[in-house]
CSV table of C-alpha atoms in Angstrom, one decimal:
chain,number,residue,atom,x,y,z
X,1,MET,CA,-42.2,-0.5,-23.5
X,2,SER,CA,-44.9,-3.2,-23.4
X,3,ASN,CA,-44.1,-6.2,-21.4
X,4,ASP,CA,-44.0,-8.8,-24.5
X,5,ARG,CA,-40.7,-7.1,-25.5
X,6,GLN,CA,-39.3,-7.4,-22.0
X,7,LYS,CA,-37.3,-10.6,-20.9
X,8,VAL,CA,-36.8,-12.0,-17.5
X,9,VAL,CA,-32.8,-12.4,-17.1
X,10,SER,CA,-32.2,-16.1,-15.9
X,11,LYS,CA,-30.5,-16.7,-12.6
X,12,GLY,CA,-27.5,-18.0,-14.1
X,13,TYR,CA,-26.7,-14.7,-15.9
X,14,LYS,CA,-27.2,-12.8,-12.8
X,15,TYR,CA,-24.8,-15.1,-11.0
X,16,PHE,CA,-22.6,-14.6,-13.7
X,17,MET,CA,-22.3,-11.0,-12.6
X,18,VAL,CA,-21.6,-11.9,-9.2
X,19,PHE,CA,-18.6,-14.2,-10.5
X,20,LEU,CA,-17.4,-11.1,-12.3
X,21,CYS,CA,-17.8,-8.9,-9.0
X,22,MET,CA,-15.9,-11.7,-7.1
X,23,LEU,CA,-13.1,-11.9,-10.0
X,24,THR,CA,-13.0,-8.0,-9.6
X,25,GLN,CA,-12.2,-8.4,-5.8
X,26,ALA,CA,-9.8,-11.3,-6.5
X,27,VAL,CA,-7.4,-9.7,-9.0
X,28,PRO,CA,-8.0,-6.1,-9.7
X,29,TYR,CA,-8.7,-5.3,-6.0
X,30,GLY,CA,-6.3,-7.9,-4.7
X,31,ILE,CA,-3.6,-6.4,-6.5
X,32,ALA,CA,-4.4,-2.8,-6.0
X,33,GLN,CA,-4.9,-3.0,-2.0
X,34,LEU,CA,-4.2,-6.6,-0.7
X,35,ILE,CA,-0.8,-7.2,-1.7
X,36,GLN,CA,0.7,-3.8,-1.1
X,37,PRO,CA,1.8,-5.0,2.5
X,38,LEU,CA,4.0,-7.4,0.9
X,39,LEU,CA,5.7,-4.5,-0.7
X,40,VAL,CA,6.5,-2.7,2.3
X,41,HIS,CA,9.5,-4.4,3.6
X,42,PRO,CA,11.5,-4.4,0.2
X,43,LEU,CA,10.6,-0.7,-0.6
X,44,VAL,CA,11.8,0.3,3.0
X,45,ASN,CA,15.2,-1.6,2.4
X,46,THR,CA,15.8,-0.4,-1.1
X,47,PHE,CA,15.2,3.4,-0.7
X,48,HIS,CA,15.9,3.3,3.3
X,49,PHE,CA,12.9,4.7,4.4
X,50,THR,CA,11.5,4.4,8.0
X,51,LEU,CA,8.8,1.9,8.6
X,52,ALA,CA,6.7,4.9,10.0
X,53,SER,CA,7.4,7.3,7.3
X,54,TYR,CA,6.5,4.6,4.5
X,55,THR,CA,3.3,3.2,6.2
X,56,LEU,CA,1.8,6.8,5.9
X,57,ILE,CA,0.9,5.5,2.6
X,58,PHE,CA,-2.0,3.9,3.9
X,59,THR,CA,-3.2,6.9,5.8
X,60,PHE,CA,-3.2,9.2,3.1
X,61,GLY,CA,-4.9,6.5,0.9
X,62,ALA,CA,-7.7,5.7,3.4
X,63,VAL,CA,-8.6,9.5,4.2
X,64,VAL,CA,-8.6,10.5,0.5
X,65,GLY,CA,-10.3,7.2,-0.5
X,66,SER,CA,-13.1,8.0,2.3
X,67,LEU,CA,-13.5,11.6,0.9
X,68,VAL,CA,-13.7,10.7,-3.0
X,69,SER,CA,-16.3,7.6,-2.2
X,70,PRO,CA,-19.4,9.8,-1.9
X,71,LEU,CA,-18.4,11.3,-5.0
X,72,VAL,CA,-18.1,8.3,-7.2
X,73,GLY,CA,-21.5,7.3,-5.5
X,74,LYS,CA,-22.9,10.1,-7.1
X,75,ALA,CA,-21.3,9.7,-10.5
X,76,LEU,CA,-22.3,6.0,-10.8
X,77,GLN,CA,-26.1,7.6,-10.8
X,78,LYS,CA,-25.1,9.9,-13.9
X,79,VAL,CA,-22.2,8.1,-15.8
X,80,ASN,CA,-22.3,5.0,-17.7
X,81,PHE,CA,-21.1,2.1,-15.0
X,82,LYS,CA,-18.4,0.5,-17.5
X,83,ILE,CA,-16.8,3.9,-18.3
X,84,LEU,CA,-16.3,4.3,-14.5
X,85,TYR,CA,-15.3,1.0,-13.9
X,86,LEU,CA,-12.4,1.4,-16.6
X,87,ILE,CA,-11.5,4.6,-15.1
X,88,GLY,CA,-10.9,2.9,-12.0
X,89,ILE,CA,-9.0,0.0,-13.4
X,90,CYS,CA,-6.5,2.6,-15.4
X,91,LEU,CA,-5.9,4.5,-12.2
X,92,SER,CA,-5.0,1.5,-10.1
X,93,ALA,CA,-2.7,0.1,-13.0
X,94,GLY,CA,-1.3,3.7,-13.5
X,95,ALA,CA,-0.6,3.8,-9.6
X,96,TYR,CA,1.6,0.7,-10.1
X,97,VAL,CA,3.5,2.4,-13.0
X,98,ILE,CA,4.0,5.2,-10.6
X,99,PHE,CA,5.2,3.1,-7.9
X,100,GLY,CA,7.8,1.2,-10.5
X,101,ILE,CA,9.4,4.8,-11.3
X,102,SER,CA,9.4,6.6,-7.8
X,103,THR,CA,12.4,6.6,-5.7
X,104,LYS,CA,11.1,9.3,-3.3
X,105,LEU,CA,8.3,9.1,-0.6
X,106,PRO,CA,6.0,11.6,-2.3
X,107,GLY,CA,5.9,9.5,-5.5
X,108,PHE,CA,4.7,6.5,-3.2
X,109,TYR,CA,2.3,8.6,-1.6
X,110,LEU,CA,0.8,9.6,-4.6
X,111,ALA,CA,0.7,6.0,-5.9
X,112,GLY,CA,-0.9,4.6,-3.1
X,113,ILE,CA,-3.7,7.4,-3.0
X,114,ILE,CA,-4.4,7.1,-6.6
X,115,CYS,CA,-4.7,3.2,-6.1
X,116,MET,CA,-7.1,3.6,-3.1
X,117,VAL,CA,-9.2,6.3,-5.4
X,118,GLY,CA,-9.3,3.8,-8.6
X,119,SER,CA,-10.1,0.8,-6.2
X,120,THR,CA,-13.2,2.9,-5.0
X,121,PHE,CA,-14.6,3.0,-8.6
X,122,TYR,CA,-14.8,-0.7,-9.2
X,123,SER,CA,-14.6,-2.0,-5.6
X,124,GLY,CA,-15.9,0.3,-3.0
X,125,GLN,CA,-18.7,1.5,-5.0
X,126,GLY,CA,-18.5,-0.5,-7.9
X,127,VAL,CA,-19.5,-4.0,-6.7
X,128,PRO,CA,-22.2,-3.1,-4.4
X,129,TRP,CA,-23.8,-0.9,-7.6
X,130,ILE,CA,-24.0,-3.9,-9.6
X,131,ILE,CA,-25.1,-6.6,-7.0
X,132,ASN,CA,-28.0,-3.9,-6.0
X,133,HIS,CA,-29.1,-3.7,-9.9
X,134,TRP,CA,-29.1,-7.4,-10.5
X,135,PHE,CA,-30.6,-8.2,-6.9
X,136,PRO,CA,-33.0,-5.4,-6.0
X,137,PHE,CA,-34.8,-7.5,-3.3
X,138,LYS,CA,-34.3,-11.1,-2.5
X,139,GLY,CA,-31.0,-12.7,-2.6
X,140,ARG,CA,-29.1,-9.4,-2.4
X,141,GLY,CA,-27.3,-10.5,1.1
X,142,VAL,CA,-26.2,-13.5,-0.6
X,143,ALA,CA,-25.0,-12.2,-3.7
X,144,LEU,CA,-23.0,-9.3,-1.6
X,145,GLY,CA,-21.3,-12.1,0.3
X,146,LEU,CA,-20.4,-14.3,-2.6
X,147,ALA,CA,-19.0,-11.1,-4.2
X,148,PHE,CA,-16.6,-9.7,-1.2
X,149,CYS,CA,-15.4,-13.2,-0.7
X,150,GLY,CA,-13.6,-12.8,-3.8
X,151,GLY,CA,-10.9,-10.9,-1.8
X,152,SER,CA,-10.3,-13.5,0.4
X,153,ILE,CA,-10.0,-16.0,-2.5
X,154,GLY,CA,-7.4,-13.6,-4.1
X,155,ASP,CA,-5.6,-13.3,-1.0
X,156,ILE,CA,-5.2,-17.3,-1.1
X,157,PHE,CA,-3.2,-17.3,-4.4
X,158,LEU,CA,-2.1,-13.7,-4.8
X,159,GLN,CA,0.0,-13.7,-1.5
X,160,PRO,CA,2.4,-16.8,-2.7
X,161,ILE,CA,2.4,-15.3,-6.1
X,162,THR,CA,3.6,-11.9,-5.1
X,163,GLN,CA,6.6,-13.3,-3.0
X,164,GLU,CA,7.7,-15.6,-5.7
X,165,ILE,CA,7.9,-12.6,-8.3
X,166,LEU,CA,9.5,-10.5,-5.7
X,167,LYS,CA,12.2,-13.5,-4.8
X,168,HIS,CA,13.1,-12.8,-8.5
X,169,PHE,CA,13.9,-9.3,-8.2
X,170,MET,CA,15.7,-9.3,-4.7
X,171,THR,CA,19.0,-9.9,-3.4
X,172,GLY,CA,20.0,-10.8,0.2
X,173,ASN,CA,17.6,-12.4,2.6
X,174,THR,CA,14.4,-11.2,3.9
X,175,LYS,CA,15.7,-9.2,6.6
X,176,THR,CA,18.1,-6.9,4.6
X,177,GLY,CA,17.1,-7.6,1.1
X,178,HIS,CA,16.4,-5.0,-1.5
X,179,LEU,CA,14.8,-5.1,-4.9
X,180,THR,CA,17.4,-5.2,-7.9
X,181,SER,CA,14.8,-3.9,-10.2
X,182,MET,CA,11.2,-2.1,-10.1
X,183,ALA,CA,10.0,-4.9,-12.7
X,184,PRO,CA,7.6,-6.1,-10.1
X,185,PHE,CA,5.4,-3.2,-10.2
X,186,PHE,CA,4.9,-3.1,-13.8
X,187,ILE,CA,4.1,-6.9,-13.7
X,188,PHE,CA,1.5,-6.0,-11.2
X,189,ALA,CA,0.0,-3.0,-13.6
X,190,ILE,CA,-0.1,-5.2,-16.6
X,191,ALA,CA,-1.7,-8.0,-14.8
X,192,LEU,CA,-4.4,-5.8,-13.2
X,193,LEU,CA,-5.1,-3.7,-16.1
X,194,ILE,CA,-5.5,-6.9,-18.6
X,195,VAL,CA,-8.0,-8.6,-16.2
X,196,GLY,CA,-9.9,-5.7,-15.4
X,197,LEU,CA,-10.3,-5.1,-19.3
X,198,ILE,CA,-11.4,-8.6,-19.7
X,199,ILE,CA,-14.0,-8.0,-16.7
X,200,ALA,CA,-14.9,-4.5,-18.2
X,201,ALA,CA,-16.2,-6.3,-21.4
X,202,PHE,CA,-18.9,-8.4,-19.8
X,203,ILE,CA,-19.7,-6.6,-16.5
X,204,ARG,CA,-22.6,-4.2,-16.9
X,205,VAL,CA,-26.1,-3.4,-15.3
X,206,PRO,CA,-29.4,-4.5,-16.5
X,207,LYS,CA,-30.7,-3.0,-19.8
X,208,LYS,CA,-34.3,-1.3,-19.9
X,209,ASP,CA,-35.8,-4.2,-21.5
X,210,GLU,CA,-34.6,-6.7,-19.2
X,211,ILE,CA,-36.5,-7.9,-15.9
X,212,VAL,CA,-34.4,-8.9,-13.2
X,213,ILE,CA,-37.3,-10.0,-10.7
X,214,SER,CA,-40.4,-11.8,-11.5
X,215,ASP,CA,-43.8,-10.3,-10.7
X,216,ALA,CA,-44.1,-13.1,-8.0
X,217,GLU,CA,-40.7,-12.7,-6.6
X,218,LEU,CA,-41.4,-9.0,-6.7
X,219,ALA,CA,-44.5,-9.5,-4.7
X,220,GLU,CA,-43.0,-11.9,-2.0
X,221,SER,CA,-40.2,-9.7,-1.6
X,222,LYS,CA,-42.2,-6.8,-1.1
X,223,LYS,CA,-44.5,-8.7,1.3
X,224,GLU,CA,-41.2,-9.8,3.4
X,225,ALA,CA,-39.9,-6.4,3.3
X,226,GLU,CA,-43.1,-4.9,4.8
X,227,LEU,CA,-43.1,-7.9,7.8
X,228,ALA,CA,-39.6,-7.3,8.4
X,229,LYS,CA,-40.0,-3.4,8.4
X,230,ALA,CA,-43.0,-3.8,10.8
X,231,LYS,CA,-40.6,-5.8,13.3
X,232,GLU,CA,-37.6,-4.0,13.1
X,233,PHE,CA,-36.5,-1.2,15.9
X,234,LYS,CA,-37.2,2.3,14.1
X,235,GLY,CA,-34.5,3.9,16.4
X,236,TRP,CA,-33.3,7.3,16.9
X,237,THR,CA,-32.6,10.0,14.7
X,238,SER,CA,-28.9,10.8,13.8
X,239,LYS,CA,-29.3,13.9,15.9
X,240,GLN,CA,-30.8,12.1,18.9
X,241,VAL,CA,-27.5,9.5,18.6
X,242,LEU,CA,-25.4,12.3,18.7
X,243,GLN,CA,-26.3,13.6,21.7
X,244,MET,CA,-26.1,10.1,23.5
X,245,LYS,CA,-23.3,9.7,25.7
X,246,TRP,CA,-22.8,5.9,25.1
X,247,PHE,CA,-22.7,6.7,21.1
X,248,TRP,CA,-19.3,8.7,21.8
X,249,ILE,CA,-18.0,5.9,24.2
X,250,PHE,CA,-18.8,3.1,21.4
X,251,SER,CA,-17.1,5.3,18.7
X,252,LEU,CA,-13.9,5.8,21.0
X,253,GLY,CA,-14.1,2.2,21.5
X,254,PHE,CA,-14.3,1.2,17.8
X,255,LEU,CA,-11.3,4.1,17.2
X,256,ILE,CA,-9.0,2.5,19.6
X,257,ILE,CA,-9.7,-0.9,17.8
X,258,GLY,CA,-8.8,0.5,14.5
X,259,LEU,CA,-5.2,1.8,16.0
X,260,GLY,CA,-4.7,-1.7,16.8
X,261,LEU,CA,-6.0,-3.6,13.7
X,262,ALA,CA,-4.1,-1.1,11.1
X,263,SER,CA,-0.7,-3.0,12.3
X,264,LEU,CA,-2.2,-6.3,11.6
X,265,ASN,CA,-3.4,-5.4,8.0
X,266,GLU,CA,-0.8,-3.3,6.9
X,267,ASP,CA,2.8,-4.1,9.0
X,268,TYR,CA,2.4,-8.2,9.3
X,269,ALA,CA,4.4,-8.8,6.2
X,270,ALA,CA,6.9,-6.2,7.1
X,271,PHE,CA,7.3,-7.7,10.6
X,272,LEU,CA,7.6,-11.3,9.1
X,273,ASP,CA,10.0,-10.8,6.5
X,274,THR,CA,12.3,-10.2,9.3
X,275,LYS,CA,11.7,-13.9,10.8
X,276,LEU,CA,10.6,-16.2,7.8
X,277,SER,CA,11.6,-16.7,4.1
X,278,LEU,CA,9.6,-15.1,1.6
X,279,THR,CA,7.9,-18.5,0.7
X,280,ASP,CA,6.8,-18.8,4.3
X,281,VAL,CA,5.4,-15.3,4.4
X,282,GLY,CA,3.4,-16.3,1.3
X,283,LEU,CA,2.2,-19.2,2.8
X,284,ILE,CA,0.8,-17.2,5.8
X,285,GLY,CA,-0.8,-14.8,3.6
X,286,SER,CA,-2.6,-17.5,1.7
X,287,MET,CA,-3.7,-18.8,5.0
X,288,TYR,CA,-4.9,-15.6,6.2
X,289,GLY,CA,-7.2,-15.6,2.9
X,290,VAL,CA,-8.5,-18.9,4.2
X,291,GLY,CA,-9.3,-17.4,7.5
X,292,CYS,CA,-10.9,-14.2,6.0
X,293,LEU,CA,-12.8,-16.5,3.7
X,294,ILE,CA,-14.4,-18.5,6.7
X,295,GLY,CA,-14.8,-15.3,8.6
X,296,ASN,CA,-16.7,-13.3,6.2
X,297,VAL,CA,-19.1,-16.1,5.8
X,298,SER,CA,-19.6,-16.9,9.5
X,299,GLY,CA,-19.6,-13.2,10.5
X,300,GLY,CA,-23.6,-12.9,9.6
X,301,PHE,CA,-24.5,-16.1,11.3
X,302,LEU,CA,-22.6,-14.7,14.7
X,303,PHE,CA,-24.4,-11.4,14.6
X,304,ASP,CA,-27.8,-12.9,13.9
X,305,LYS,CA,-27.4,-15.7,16.5
X,306,PHE,CA,-25.5,-14.0,19.1
X,307,GLY,CA,-26.0,-10.3,18.7
X,308,THR,CA,-23.6,-7.4,18.7
X,309,ALA,CA,-21.9,-7.9,22.0
X,310,LYS,CA,-21.0,-11.4,22.0
X,311,SER,CA,-20.0,-11.3,18.4
X,312,MET,CA,-17.4,-8.6,19.2
X,313,THR,CA,-16.5,-10.3,22.2
X,314,TYR,CA,-15.3,-13.2,20.1
X,315,ALA,CA,-13.7,-11.1,17.6
X,316,GLY,CA,-11.8,-9.3,20.3
X,317,CYS,CA,-10.5,-12.6,21.4
X,318,MET,CA,-9.5,-13.9,18.1
X,319,TYR,CA,-7.5,-10.5,17.6
X,320,VAL,CA,-5.5,-10.7,20.8
X,321,LEU,CA,-4.8,-14.5,20.0
X,322,SER,CA,-3.4,-13.4,16.8
X,323,ILE,CA,-1.2,-10.6,18.2
X,324,LEU,CA,0.2,-12.8,20.9
X,325,MET,CA,1.3,-15.3,17.9
X,326,MET,CA,3.2,-12.2,16.6
X,327,VAL,CA,4.7,-11.6,20.2
X,328,LEU,CA,5.8,-15.3,20.2
X,329,ILE,CA,7.4,-14.8,16.8
X,330,SER,CA,9.4,-11.8,17.7
X,331,PHE,CA,11.3,-13.7,20.3
X,332,GLN,CA,12.2,-16.7,17.9
X,333,PRO,CA,15.4,-16.8,15.7
X,334,TYR,CA,15.2,-16.2,11.9
X,335,GLY,CA,13.7,-19.3,10.2
X,336,ALA,CA,12.4,-21.1,13.5
X,337,HIS,CA,9.8,-23.4,12.7
X,338,VAL,CA,7.8,-22.4,15.6
X,339,SER,CA,7.4,-19.2,14.0
X,340,LYS,CA,5.8,-20.6,10.6
X,341,ILE,CA,3.4,-22.6,12.8
X,342,ALA,CA,2.8,-19.5,14.9
X,343,GLY,CA,2.3,-17.1,11.9
X,344,ILE,CA,-0.3,-19.6,10.3
X,345,ALA,CA,-2.2,-19.5,13.5
X,346,TYR,CA,-2.0,-15.6,13.5
X,347,ALA,CA,-3.4,-15.6,10.1
X,348,ILE,CA,-6.3,-18.1,10.9
X,349,PHE,CA,-7.2,-16.0,14.3
X,350,CYS,CA,-7.1,-12.8,12.3
X,351,GLY,CA,-9.1,-13.8,9.5
X,352,LEU,CA,-11.9,-15.4,11.4
X,353,ALA,CA,-12.2,-12.0,13.3
X,354,VAL,CA,-12.3,-10.0,9.9
X,355,PHE,CA,-16.0,-9.6,9.9
X,356,SER,CA,-15.9,-6.8,12.9
X,357,TYR,CA,-15.0,-4.4,10.7
X,358,MET,CA,-16.1,-5.8,7.3
X,359,SER,CA,-19.6,-6.4,8.0
X,360,GLY,CA,-19.7,-5.3,11.5
X,361,PRO,CA,-20.4,-1.4,11.1
X,362,ALA,CA,-23.3,-2.2,8.7
X,363,PHE,CA,-24.8,-4.5,11.3
X,364,MET,CA,-24.2,-2.5,14.5
X,365,ALA,CA,-25.5,0.7,12.9
X,366,LYS,CA,-28.9,-0.8,12.6
X,367,ASP,CA,-29.0,-2.9,15.4
X,368,LEU,CA,-28.0,-0.4,18.0
X,369,PHE,CA,-29.2,2.8,16.6
X,370,GLY,CA,-32.2,1.7,14.5
X,371,SER,CA,-33.2,1.9,10.8
X,372,ARG,CA,-34.4,5.5,11.0
X,373,ASP,CA,-31.3,7.0,9.9
X,374,GLN,CA,-29.4,3.9,9.2
X,375,GLY,CA,-27.1,5.3,6.2
X,376,VAL,CA,-26.2,8.2,8.3
X,377,MET,CA,-25.2,6.1,11.3
X,378,LEU,CA,-23.4,3.7,9.3
X,379,GLY,CA,-20.9,6.5,8.3
X,380,TYR,CA,-20.7,7.7,11.6
X,381,VAL,CA,-19.8,4.3,12.7
X,382,GLY,CA,-17.6,3.5,9.9
X,383,LEU,CA,-15.7,6.9,10.4
X,384,ALA,CA,-14.6,6.2,13.9
X,385,TYR,CA,-12.9,2.9,12.8
X,386,ALA,CA,-11.4,4.7,9.7
X,387,ILE,CA,-9.8,7.3,12.0
X,388,GLY,CA,-8.3,4.9,14.2
X,389,TYR,CA,-7.0,2.6,11.4
X,390,ALA,CA,-5.5,5.7,9.5
X,391,ILE,CA,-3.6,6.8,12.6
X,392,GLY,CA,-2.6,3.1,13.5
X,393,ALA,CA,-0.2,2.1,10.8
X,394,PRO,CA,2.2,4.9,11.1
X,395,LEU,CA,1.8,4.7,15.1
X,396,PHE,CA,3.0,1.2,14.8
X,397,GLY,CA,6.0,2.3,12.8
X,398,ILE,CA,6.9,5.1,14.9
X,399,ILE,CA,6.8,2.9,18.2
X,400,LYS,CA,8.8,-0.2,16.2
X,401,GLY,CA,11.3,2.7,15.3
X,402,LYS,CA,11.7,3.9,18.8
X,403,ALA,CA,11.7,0.9,20.5
X,404,SER,CA,11.2,-2.9,18.6
X,405,PHE,CA,8.8,-4.9,16.9
X,406,THR,CA,7.9,-6.6,20.1
X,407,VAL,CA,7.2,-3.5,22.0
X,408,ALA,CA,5.0,-2.2,19.3
X,409,TRP,CA,3.1,-5.5,19.3
X,410,TYR,CA,2.5,-5.1,23.0
X,411,PHE,CA,1.0,-1.7,22.1
X,412,MET,CA,-1.5,-3.1,19.9
X,413,ILE,CA,-2.6,-5.8,22.3
X,414,ALA,CA,-3.4,-3.0,24.7
X,415,PHE,CA,-5.3,-1.0,21.8
X,416,VAL,CA,-7.2,-4.1,20.8
X,417,ALA,CA,-8.0,-5.4,24.2
X,418,ILE,CA,-9.1,-1.9,25.8
X,419,GLY,CA,-11.0,-0.9,22.3
X,420,PHE,CA,-13.2,-4.1,22.5
X,421,ILE,CA,-13.8,-3.7,26.4
X,422,ILE,CA,-15.1,0.0,25.6
X,423,LEU,CA,-16.9,-1.1,22.7
X,424,VAL,CA,-18.7,-4.2,24.3
X,425,PHE,CA,-19.4,-2.3,27.4
X,426,ALA,CA,-21.0,0.8,25.3
X,427,VAL,CA,-23.0,-1.8,23.4
X,428,ILE,CA,-24.3,-3.3,26.3
X,429,GLN,CA,-25.4,0.1,27.9
X,430,ILE,CA,-27.1,1.1,24.3
X,431,LYS,CA,-29.1,-2.1,23.8
X,432,ARG,CA,-30.5,-1.2,27.6
X,433,SER,CA,-31.3,2.4,26.6
X,434,GLN,CA,-32.9,0.6,23.3
X,435,LYS,CA,-35.1,-1.3,25.3
X,436,LYS,CA,-36.4,1.6,27.4
X,437,TYR,CA,-37.1,3.5,24.5
X,438,ILE,CA,-39.3,0.9,23.0
X,439,ILE,CA,-41.0,0.4,26.2
X,440,GLN,CA,-41.6,4.2,26.6
X,441,GLN,CA,-42.8,4.2,22.6
X,442,GLU,CA,-45.1,1.6,23.6
X,443,THR,CA,-46.7,3.3,26.7
X,444,LYS,CA,-47.1,6.5,24.7
X,445,THR,CA,-48.9,4.9,21.9
X,446,THR,CA,-51.3,2.7,24.2
X,447,THR,CA,-52.3,6.1,26.3
X,448,GLU,CA,-52.9,8.0,22.8
């Protein structure tokens, strides 16, 4: 096709696509994944499940979602994006219908798995796919950051809205209250479906006759990429990394961190429901969204300015402080004002450190092990955390069931502290090995 029949897409339209990705994260993804922790306590009380047995829903969802994700990535290269986006939306909306008609654990497990798989189509794989097409070079990092901030923005308004909806369909106090109707799940299914269909009507990849980057921008981007490539640490092959002792120690640390952080993301609402009103829990959820928004935006700056070791040390301190707030709340009577203040502090501390597992794996994979097999290393680094996370949620429920919430939080502090100490120590050793390797390569080059 000749150039005179092609058209350059305006920046405004490209950022409209970013807005649609933000909206995807805020509403469909927010309903599919972010509000699920708020539903744990009402369902556990209503159907008399144990916390440990029900929270396996997050384990099964995480495992199946991670297995399906590569398949969705391959499908995106062969199937029209809108079709896959709609499949994901329908799966997640259908999962909430299954939630609404289920009374036994297997039904809820199935719903959780389908919901996670659905979100992979339009969020986990879908959002990066759209951004990478509209921003192939310059501006991609900023666009991705803005798009994924949608989840934090969604948290701010979805959390209180969810609690208000639950209040209308519950009886009793937040400690012992149970659902009088499964209507909330059908409301969420309809909301997810409607918003998803509206977004699907507009979101798309560029057409063949559309130019998303001008020739001048393309030349500049290629020049910047060549300069960056010349300066970057090429690193080791994935096989070499797997033979490194410190890689396995690093992975062990990240796995242990996952054990501790799963409870902060999946079980916080079930705990806070025993100490505060649904309105207060919704407020804390909103504050968590604010904290995540700041944490996601500041994470890149922290990594670039201070490096992996210092940034992850900061994140570890924030997480320890957030769990200490939960311990403080566990000693308070129901409805205590100090619990509300401590809950907000928990949300802010926890949100500020969210970059450690959101953008952290991608940064650490390249910073520590180089760019040679960056994609493979990202998979290895992310897998370690995912395994810990998958085990962490039911483990928290087991400890709580055998002892109490307070004892369970003490265990989580131990996991987080030990995990971050191991990880940071391993990072320091890997960076030392990296310097030695660079010197060896430079010496080898000069002698040849």
